[in-house]
Amino acid sequence: MADNFIHDIIEKDLETKKYGDKVCTRFPPEPNGYLHIGHAKSICLNFSTAAKYGGKCNLRYDDTNPVKEDVEYVDSIEEDVRWLGFQWDKRLWASDYFDTMYEAAVELIKKGKAFVCDLNGDEIKEYRGTLKEPGKESPYRNRSVEENLRLFEEMKEGKYKDGEKVLRAKIDMASPNINMRDPIIYRIAHVSHHNTKDKWCIYPMYDFAHPIEDAIEGITHSICTLEFEDHRPLYDWVLKEVGWWSAPPQQIEFARLNLTNTVMSKRYLKAMVEEGVVEGWDDPRMPTIAGIRRRGYTPEAVRNFCEAIGVAKANSTVDISLLEHCVREDLKEKVESRNVVFDPVKVIITNYPEDKTELCEIENNVQVPEMGTRQVSFSRELWIDGADFMEEPPKKYFRLFPGNEVRLKGAYFITCTDFVKNDDGSIKEIHCTYDPETRSGSGFEGRKVKGTIHFVDAKNAVPVTIRQYDYLYKENEAGEMASNPETVKISTAYAEAKAAEAEKGERFQFFRHGYFVADAKLHEKDAPVFNEIVGLKSSWK
Ligand code: ATP
Ligand code: MG
C-alpha cells in the first residue's frame, strides 16, 4: 500500500511498466560536510522506498564541485548511512562520469542546443532578466556549431582563464522559469579535483550533471528537496535533448526537514566547528548524525522519527520535541536503570548499625520485568538528590523534610529527624531513622507514604561526570532563532557502583533523571562521563 505521494507515483509507474519492474533510487550527498538529521530524512526515504519495492538504492557522491569538497567527509557519510541501518547497492562518484558529461555537452552543441558564451558573471546576471521581465539573448548565442565545438574544446584544453567563457544551454531567454534562460552547464575552474586530479579544468554545473548521473545509473525516481522543483524542467530538458536514454529518470520533490531550535545547513554547521562554538562535527549538541549518535540517540529512534513526520509536498517546521519523544519511546523499554544522585547531600540513618551493609534488589527496568533485577547496597550513610530534601517545603512537596517519612526505592521507609548545615547555609547532612519493618519486598502494608526517592550507598558511590545540553539555537522573544550562550552544563554526580561498569556508548535511564549515555570519547571506567540523551518527561503534544 502506498503511504505517501512518492510511493503513489512509483506504484503507478510499476502498473504502467514505465521502468518495467525496476525501482532504483539514490542518496546523493555532496562530500562537503557531515550529514545532519535532514539528510537522515532523505536517507530513510530513499533507502526504504527502494526496499519497499524490491529495488535498489545507490550511494552517490555528488562531487562535481571541486572547490568545496573533501575526502575527509566521505568516511563519515558512509559510517552515518550504515549506522542508520542501510546498505547501498553501489557506491559511486559523479566525477566518474565526467567523460560522459563532456560528450553529452558536445552532443548538445552539435544539435545547436548549447553555445559558448563570453559574457562575464555580472553580465550574465544582468542579461538573465527578472521574474517580471524576460531576459536578453547573449550576443554570443548564435555562434556556429563549428565555432562552439572549437571553443568548448579550447576551454577543456585550458586555453582560457576561470570565468572567461562558459558553456550555456540554448533554451529560452523569455521563459517564465529563470532556470530555463540559457543556463550555464559548464564552467572553467583551474582546480585539482580529489578524484580526477588535473585532468579537467572545466566542470559541469549541478543542473546539467545531476540528470546525467541519474540516467547513467538507471535511477528511476530521483527524489530531491523542494528547492529543485523549478529546476525540474531543466532536468527533463537535459535528458530529452541528450536523448541517450529510453526511459529517463524522473525527479520528484519533497519538503525538506526543518526542526525548531535547530540550524541545519552544512555551511552553518561547518562555521560552528571552525569557530570553535562546538567541539567538533560530533559534538553532542550538533544536529549532525555523528552528533546525535554521540548524544546517545538510537538509529531506530531516528528512523521512527522520519517515518512519523512523513513525506509532504509543502515545507513546514517539525517540533524538535517530536524527535526527542521518539528517542524516549525507543529507549523506554530497552535500557537498564541506574541510581545516580545529582547535587548530592548526605543522609545518615542514625538507627542503622555502622558496620552493616545489606543488598537490595532493584528492577533493571520497571516496565520490562524480563530485564531482571540488580543489587544495590544499603548502609548507614547514603547520598540522595539535593532536590529531594527541603528544610521548609511548599505544599504538595512529598519528598524528604523534617518530620516527613518517604520510601527509599528498593530499601526502607526513612523519616527525617534532623539536619545539620554548613557555615555557608548549605545542607551538610540529614539525619533520619529507618523502620526495619518496611523493607521493600517484605510485604509490609502497615502504612503508606506519598514520596519515593532514590539513594546511593556512600560506601561505594562512584563520582561520575554528567554533561547536560541545551539547544545551540533557541527562539528569542521576537520569534527569531538566536544562538544560545549556555549550552552545556557539567557537574559531578554520585552513582551506584555498577554504573562505573558502563561501556562507551552504553545507554541507561538514570532513575528519576532521564536517559544518559556513556560518552563515546570521554568515558573511562575509572572516570565515567555520561551525556544526557533526553529527559524523562515529554513536552511533545
Ligand atoms: P545543506 O543545505 O544542509 O548544506 P545540501 O542539500 O547541500 O544540505 P547535499 O549533500 O547536497 O546537502 O544533500 C544530499 C541529499 O540530502 C539531497 O538529496 C538533499 O535534498 C537531501 N537533504 C539535505 N538537507 C535535507 C533536509 N533538511 N531535509 C531533507 N532532505 C535533505
Ligand atoms: Mg547541496
XYZ file of C-alpha atoms and ligand atoms in Angstrom:
573
model
C 0.000 0.000 0.000
C 1.264 3.430 -0.836
C 1.839 5.541 2.244
C 2.967 8.784 0.659
C 2.668 10.610 -2.641
C 6.073 9.365 -3.813
C 5.016 5.779 -3.319
C 1.793 6.593 -5.207
C 3.857 7.713 -8.185
C 6.036 4.609 -8.005
C 3.052 2.288 -7.830
C 1.513 3.907 -10.894
C 4.830 3.543 -12.723
C 5.005 -0.112 -11.764
C 1.475 -0.584 -13.064
C 2.218 1.046 -16.413
C 5.633 -0.652 -16.506
C 7.240 2.717 -17.150
C 10.529 1.223 -15.950
C 9.471 -2.398 -16.140
C 9.614 -3.794 -12.598
C 12.524 -1.598 -11.716
C 12.720 0.851 -8.841
C 16.083 2.481 -8.310
C 16.771 5.448 -6.044
C 19.937 7.147 -4.852
C 21.161 9.207 -1.960
C 23.450 11.849 -3.463
C 25.392 13.779 -0.807
C 27.921 16.382 -1.702
C 31.018 15.422 0.330
C 31.422 18.933 1.738
C 30.444 18.334 5.356
C 28.961 15.862 7.789
C 25.417 14.636 7.307
C 22.694 16.062 9.525
C 19.257 14.970 10.660
C 17.753 16.492 7.492
C 19.881 14.137 5.430
C 18.592 11.301 7.601
C 15.123 12.039 6.272
C 16.382 11.769 2.705
C 18.384 8.612 3.509
C 15.410 6.898 5.153
C 13.134 7.889 2.291
C 15.455 6.745 -0.493
C 16.613 3.508 1.089
C 13.288 2.394 2.487
C 11.449 3.269 -0.730
C 13.838 1.050 -2.690
C 13.482 -1.722 -0.117
C 9.696 -1.492 -0.116
C 9.511 -2.136 -3.870
C 12.304 -4.685 -4.061
C 14.549 -2.127 -5.718
C 17.989 -0.729 -5.113
C 19.457 2.437 -3.709
C 22.883 3.801 -4.585
C 25.106 5.994 -2.515
C 26.444 8.534 -4.947
C 28.849 11.307 -4.086
C 27.870 14.406 -5.929
C 31.417 15.633 -6.332
C 31.072 17.885 -9.354
C 32.213 20.981 -7.495
C 35.927 20.503 -6.813
C 36.364 23.593 -4.656
C 34.272 22.722 -1.615
C 34.777 19.026 -1.365
C 36.975 16.980 0.855
C 37.555 13.221 1.159
C 37.599 13.688 4.927
C 33.815 13.704 4.804
C 33.443 10.534 2.787
C 34.166 8.160 5.656
C 31.762 9.978 7.936
C 28.974 9.785 5.349
C 29.375 6.030 4.980
C 29.531 5.490 8.710
C 26.358 7.525 9.159
C 24.366 5.712 6.462
C 25.390 2.335 7.910
C 24.618 3.477 11.427
C 21.101 4.377 10.319
C 20.801 0.759 9.266
C 21.045 0.991 5.487
C 23.329 -0.597 2.948
C 23.764 0.882 -0.510
C 23.744 -1.194 -3.629
C 26.605 0.643 -5.363
C 28.883 3.369 -4.117
C 29.533 5.776 -6.957
C 31.144 9.093 -7.756
C 29.591 11.637 -10.075
C 33.116 12.572 -11.143
C 33.498 9.117 -12.700
C 31.051 10.301 -15.359
C 32.928 13.458 -16.377
C 33.768 11.907 -19.767
C 30.133 11.086 -20.480
C 29.046 14.527 -19.330
C 31.569 16.123 -21.658
C 30.296 14.009 -24.553
C 26.727 14.954 -23.680
C 27.703 18.619 -23.814
C 29.326 18.114 -27.218
C 26.133 16.392 -28.334
C 24.112 19.449 -27.339
C 26.484 21.750 -29.201
C 26.181 19.594 -32.316
C 22.406 19.828 -32.110
C 22.633 23.595 -31.826
C 21.358 23.362 -28.252
C 24.397 24.771 -26.465
C 26.815 27.628 -27.084
C 29.988 29.083 -25.672
C 29.323 32.471 -24.103
C 31.932 35.155 -23.387
C 29.785 37.302 -21.126
C 31.192 37.583 -17.616
C 29.287 36.625 -14.490
C 27.800 40.054 -13.881
C 26.730 40.424 -17.474
C 25.093 37.030 -17.489
C 23.158 38.001 -14.391
C 22.114 41.286 -15.971
C 21.004 39.579 -19.196
C 19.048 36.989 -17.277
C 16.146 39.314 -16.548
C 13.848 39.044 -13.556
C 10.714 37.218 -12.554
C 8.726 40.052 -14.131
C 10.882 40.747 -17.167
C 12.188 38.371 -19.808
C 15.922 38.046 -20.254
C 18.054 39.299 -23.142
C 19.810 36.949 -25.501
C 23.563 36.788 -25.278
C 25.385 38.306 -28.266
C 27.306 35.005 -28.489
C 24.165 32.908 -28.762
C 24.310 32.492 -32.493
C 27.834 31.222 -32.859
C 28.121 28.408 -35.381
C 28.259 24.797 -34.265
C 31.857 24.582 -35.537
C 32.952 27.636 -33.585
C 31.221 26.359 -30.447
C 32.862 22.952 -30.765
C 36.265 24.557 -31.189
C 35.825 26.973 -28.282
C 34.474 24.281 -25.950
C 37.426 22.083 -26.794
C 39.754 25.007 -26.112
C 38.021 25.548 -22.780
C 38.779 21.939 -21.961
C 42.394 22.305 -23.160
C 42.912 25.071 -20.627
C 43.261 27.943 -23.074
C 41.046 30.269 -21.023
C 41.053 31.611 -17.522
C 38.374 30.916 -14.915
C 35.226 32.828 -15.826
C 36.443 33.845 -19.271
C 33.964 31.599 -21.040
C 31.111 29.284 -20.108
C 29.031 26.756 -21.981
C 25.330 27.533 -21.878
C 22.277 25.576 -22.891
C 20.324 27.348 -25.592
C 16.734 27.217 -24.365
C 14.590 30.315 -23.982
C 15.568 33.716 -22.609
C 11.892 34.635 -22.321
C 10.893 31.580 -20.312
C 8.890 32.426 -17.197
C 11.189 29.938 -15.446
C 14.514 31.692 -14.957
C 16.314 28.338 -14.779
C 15.436 27.839 -18.440
C 17.001 31.129 -19.586
C 20.082 29.659 -21.234
C 21.525 28.210 -18.017
C 25.257 27.663 -17.669
C 26.094 23.981 -17.994
C 29.911 24.042 -17.903
C 32.323 26.457 -16.314
C 36.085 26.818 -16.200
C 37.818 26.137 -12.870
C 41.546 25.591 -12.812
C 41.463 23.476 -9.684
C 42.536 19.977 -8.954
C 39.741 17.524 -8.204
C 40.150 14.883 -5.466
C 39.269 12.124 -7.944
C 40.174 13.317 -11.436
C 43.137 15.392 -10.226
C 44.225 17.769 -13.021
C 42.506 16.020 -15.893
C 39.787 18.651 -16.128
C 39.739 22.397 -15.893
C 36.081 22.572 -16.876
C 33.387 21.230 -14.589
C 29.676 20.572 -15.201
C 27.048 22.527 -13.293
C 24.762 20.640 -10.929
C 21.634 21.058 -13.066
C 23.387 19.526 -16.048
C 25.300 16.855 -14.185
C 22.590 15.515 -11.922
C 20.137 14.202 -14.530
C 23.021 12.591 -16.394
C 24.304 10.923 -13.212
C 20.817 9.588 -12.534
C 20.349 8.373 -16.107
C 23.725 6.606 -16.277
C 22.934 4.710 -13.097
C 19.473 3.727 -14.248
C 17.811 5.641 -11.437
C 14.043 5.564 -11.894
C 12.875 8.004 -9.234
C 15.226 10.829 -8.372
C 13.969 12.169 -5.067
C 15.115 15.625 -4.017
C 14.015 18.568 -1.922
C 11.503 21.207 -2.911
C 14.013 23.902 -3.886
C 14.637 21.879 -7.028
C 11.036 21.956 -8.202
C 11.773 24.899 -10.514
C 14.787 23.041 -11.838
C 12.772 20.030 -12.946
C 12.022 21.427 -16.445
C 15.774 21.765 -16.945
C 16.360 18.241 -15.591
C 13.869 16.923 -18.131
C 15.246 19.142 -20.900
C 18.789 17.812 -20.448
C 17.666 14.190 -20.617
C 15.436 14.798 -23.609
C 17.997 16.787 -25.603
C 20.929 14.497 -24.842
C 18.479 11.788 -25.832
C 20.528 8.726 -24.988
C 18.164 7.110 -22.547
C 14.898 5.421 -23.471
C 13.297 5.532 -20.008
C 14.876 8.581 -18.391
C 14.581 9.043 -14.631
C 12.012 11.379 -13.159
C 12.667 13.942 -10.477
C 10.255 14.062 -7.549
C 10.450 16.774 -4.914
C 9.503 16.586 -1.257
C 9.634 19.074 1.604
C 12.948 19.250 3.421
C 13.039 18.688 7.131
C 13.219 21.786 9.294
C 13.346 21.470 13.060
C 12.644 24.030 15.760
C 15.727 25.186 17.711
C 17.933 23.708 15.018
C 20.140 25.159 12.334
C 20.771 22.514 9.729
C 22.661 23.951 6.801
C 26.099 22.399 6.405
C 27.540 25.850 5.871
C 26.485 26.981 9.362
C 27.447 23.721 10.985
C 30.884 23.966 9.412
C 31.270 27.531 10.665
C 30.396 26.413 14.213
C 33.068 23.749 14.034
C 35.666 26.112 12.584
C 34.910 28.901 15.043
C 35.085 26.511 17.986
C 31.499 27.132 19.096
C 31.281 23.343 19.389
C 33.951 20.743 19.980
C 33.640 19.198 16.525
C 31.210 17.771 13.992
C 30.315 15.048 16.509
C 29.694 17.384 19.422
C 26.590 16.013 21.204
C 24.832 19.352 20.706
C 25.164 19.188 16.927
C 22.239 18.105 14.710
C 24.702 16.070 12.666
C 24.194 12.325 12.603
C 27.613 11.993 14.241
C 26.457 14.419 16.956
C 23.159 12.739 17.718
C 24.882 9.357 17.749
C 27.324 10.598 20.355
C 24.440 12.212 22.198
C 23.032 8.706 22.566
C 20.131 8.773 20.110
C 19.463 5.382 18.535
C 19.161 4.668 14.810
C 15.737 3.122 15.468
C 14.557 6.356 17.063
C 15.772 8.414 14.114
C 14.114 6.053 11.646
C 10.859 6.099 13.614
C 11.002 9.872 13.658
C 11.493 10.035 9.894
C 8.524 7.745 9.464
C 6.385 9.734 11.894
C 6.962 13.060 10.133
C 6.020 11.536 6.795
C 6.735 12.923 3.373
C 4.972 16.070 2.296
C 4.932 18.386 -0.645
C 4.786 21.547 1.474
C 7.532 22.931 3.698
C 6.930 23.052 7.412
C 8.889 23.009 10.633
C 8.748 19.992 12.878
C 8.911 20.491 16.643
C 12.183 19.023 17.916
C 10.260 17.600 20.858
C 8.843 15.005 18.445
C 12.355 13.747 17.750
C 13.046 13.661 21.482
C 9.775 11.822 22.016
C 10.849 9.146 19.530
C 14.186 8.764 21.327
C 12.480 8.394 24.700
C 9.946 5.918 23.334
C 12.705 3.815 21.839
C 14.843 3.776 24.988
C 11.999 3.293 27.432
C 11.871 -0.488 27.170
C 15.450 -1.083 26.076
C 17.778 0.281 28.701
C 18.508 -0.576 32.310
C 18.153 1.955 35.035
C 20.833 3.088 37.417
C 20.642 5.074 40.608
C 22.529 8.321 40.238
C 22.294 11.160 42.690
C 22.607 14.736 41.435
C 23.679 17.630 43.603
C 24.256 15.042 46.347
C 23.510 15.505 50.052
C 24.460 13.076 52.772
C 21.812 11.152 54.722
C 22.755 9.381 57.957
C 20.458 6.640 59.173
C 21.081 7.110 62.868
C 19.446 3.857 63.998
C 21.315 1.694 61.457
C 24.470 -0.157 62.581
C 27.724 1.417 61.494
C 29.407 -1.682 60.121
C 26.374 -3.241 58.442
C 25.652 -3.392 54.714
C 22.756 -5.151 53.058
C 21.840 -5.732 49.456
C 18.550 -4.597 47.948
C 17.021 -5.903 44.730
C 16.075 -3.238 42.204
C 14.313 -3.798 38.878
C 16.520 -3.058 35.913
C 13.533 -1.729 34.025
C 10.248 -1.263 35.846
C 8.311 -1.669 32.600
C 10.100 -4.809 31.454
C 10.272 -7.433 34.236
C 12.182 -9.803 31.928
C 15.119 -7.453 32.215
C 15.629 -8.765 35.737
C 16.978 -7.122 38.839
C 20.285 -5.966 40.192
C 21.571 -5.445 43.676
C 22.398 -2.123 45.234
C 23.880 -1.818 48.657
C 22.356 -0.013 51.606
C 24.175 1.108 54.722
C 24.196 3.786 57.364
C 25.426 6.627 55.167
C 23.708 7.366 51.888
C 23.563 10.061 49.248
C 20.289 11.476 47.967
C 19.492 14.153 45.385
C 19.815 17.684 46.690
C 16.365 18.368 45.245
C 14.850 15.589 47.378
C 15.247 17.491 50.630
C 13.745 20.780 51.709
C 14.071 22.494 55.018
C 10.792 24.313 54.539
C 8.766 22.514 51.904
C 5.980 24.139 49.911
C 2.578 22.448 49.741
C 2.495 19.188 47.798
C 6.168 18.522 48.376
C 6.180 14.848 49.309
C 9.884 14.210 49.478
C 12.149 14.476 52.498
C 11.729 17.310 55.043
C 11.950 17.421 58.812
C 9.362 15.100 60.298
C 8.370 13.517 56.977
C 8.624 9.878 56.009
C 9.496 8.700 52.477
C 10.255 5.417 50.780
C 13.794 4.785 49.595
C 13.243 2.908 46.356
C 14.181 -0.750 46.867
C 15.044 -0.306 50.557
C 13.222 1.111 53.612
C 10.970 3.929 54.759
C 13.017 6.651 56.400
C 11.916 9.605 58.480
C 13.871 12.844 58.699
C 14.592 13.698 62.322
C 17.111 16.473 61.990
C 19.676 18.143 59.742
C 22.989 19.981 60.024
C 24.100 22.970 57.956
C 27.496 24.122 56.750
C 28.712 27.633 57.556
C 27.534 28.828 54.157
C 23.974 27.713 54.860
C 24.062 24.649 52.638
C 22.942 21.279 53.988
C 25.824 19.294 55.500
C 23.912 16.188 56.463
C 20.408 14.960 57.084
C 19.645 12.686 59.979
C 16.985 10.031 59.522
C 15.734 6.885 61.182
C 14.642 3.839 59.226
C 11.881 1.379 60.033
C 13.196 -2.204 59.686
C 9.612 -3.449 59.173
C 9.256 -1.611 55.894
C 11.896 -3.346 53.841
C 10.966 -3.458 50.174
C 9.671 -6.870 49.133
C 8.727 -7.828 52.705
C 5.038 -7.307 52.021
C 4.782 -4.505 54.587
C 1.394 -2.812 54.394
C 1.249 -1.055 57.716
C 1.141 2.474 56.311
C 1.668 4.345 53.094
C 3.979 7.227 52.221
C 3.455 9.747 49.478
C 7.015 10.140 48.269
C 9.552 7.713 46.873
C 13.121 8.834 46.339
C 16.284 7.016 45.358
C 19.679 6.791 47.009
C 23.237 5.680 46.527
C 25.255 3.984 49.254
C 28.037 6.358 50.322
C 30.357 3.400 50.975
C 30.737 2.546 47.331
C 29.317 5.528 45.424
C 31.232 6.402 42.275
C 31.679 10.023 41.216
C 30.648 10.475 37.589
C 30.817 13.477 35.291
C 27.450 14.496 33.898
C 27.155 16.589 30.741
C 23.743 18.114 30.121
C 22.968 20.059 26.984
C 20.693 22.776 25.770
C 19.882 23.741 22.180
C 22.583 25.634 20.283
C 19.839 27.859 18.922
C 16.680 28.991 20.604
C 13.816 31.144 19.584
C 14.089 34.578 21.191
C 11.213 36.829 22.236
C 10.900 38.196 18.720
C 10.381 34.662 17.466
C 13.757 34.555 15.729
C 16.377 31.885 16.104
C 19.280 33.154 18.163
C 22.388 31.392 19.339
C 22.075 30.228 22.915
C 25.008 31.345 25.078
C 24.870 28.485 27.574
C 24.505 25.094 26.068
C 26.454 22.721 28.259
C 26.291 22.125 31.994
C 28.935 19.902 33.516
C 28.501 18.550 37.034
C 29.583 15.691 39.232
C 27.033 13.193 40.465
C 27.320 10.055 42.601
C 26.329 6.800 41.004
C 25.743 3.290 42.290
C 28.884 1.205 41.871
C 27.570 -0.702 38.855
C 27.293 2.488 36.798
C 31.055 2.524 36.521
C 30.960 -0.761 34.592
C 29.345 1.006 31.620
C 30.963 0.567 28.245
C 31.477 3.557 25.956
C 28.199 4.222 24.146
C 26.089 2.240 26.631
C 22.750 3.849 27.492
C 20.804 3.937 30.751
C 17.885 5.516 32.443
C 19.185 7.358 35.464
C 16.254 6.787 37.762
C 14.039 9.874 38.028
C 16.501 11.933 35.938
C 16.458 10.921 32.319
C 18.308 8.901 29.745
C 22.088 9.019 29.645
C 24.865 7.522 27.540
C 28.474 6.807 28.441
C 30.305 9.254 26.170
C 31.929 7.528 23.209
C 35.081 9.607 23.564
C 35.479 10.842 27.125
C 34.094 7.991 29.214
C 36.564 5.709 31.007
C 35.702 3.080 33.592
C 37.865 4.783 36.180
C 36.490 8.218 35.224
C 32.925 7.812 33.933
C 31.405 10.544 31.757
C 27.740 10.482 30.802
C 25.846 12.643 28.315
C 22.217 13.405 28.898
C 20.349 11.964 25.916
C 16.900 13.240 26.761
C 14.882 13.948 29.887
C 12.105 11.695 31.169
C 9.179 13.951 30.522
C 7.819 14.701 27.125
C 6.858 18.211 26.168
C 5.515 16.907 22.889
C 1.758 17.022 22.393
P 22.650 21.695 3.241
O 21.711 22.627 2.532
O 22.256 21.392 4.628
O 24.059 22.096 3.139
P 22.611 20.028 0.975
O 21.262 19.899 0.405
O 23.554 20.949 0.308
O 22.480 20.299 2.502
P 23.570 17.559 -0.046
O 24.774 16.814 0.359
O 23.550 18.211 -1.375
O 23.314 18.629 1.081
O 22.281 16.680 0.165
C 22.159 15.314 -0.110
C 20.698 14.975 -0.131
O 20.089 15.227 1.115
C 19.967 15.810 -1.168
O 19.140 14.963 -1.933
C 19.174 16.777 -0.341
O 17.992 17.131 -0.987
C 18.918 15.992 0.938
N 18.715 16.907 2.063
C 19.559 17.858 2.500
N 19.019 18.554 3.531
C 17.803 17.998 3.752
C 16.743 18.268 4.681
N 16.831 19.244 5.592
N 15.637 17.504 4.623
C 15.540 16.514 3.720
N 16.486 16.213 2.824
C 17.606 16.940 2.826
Mg 23.953 20.709 -1.874
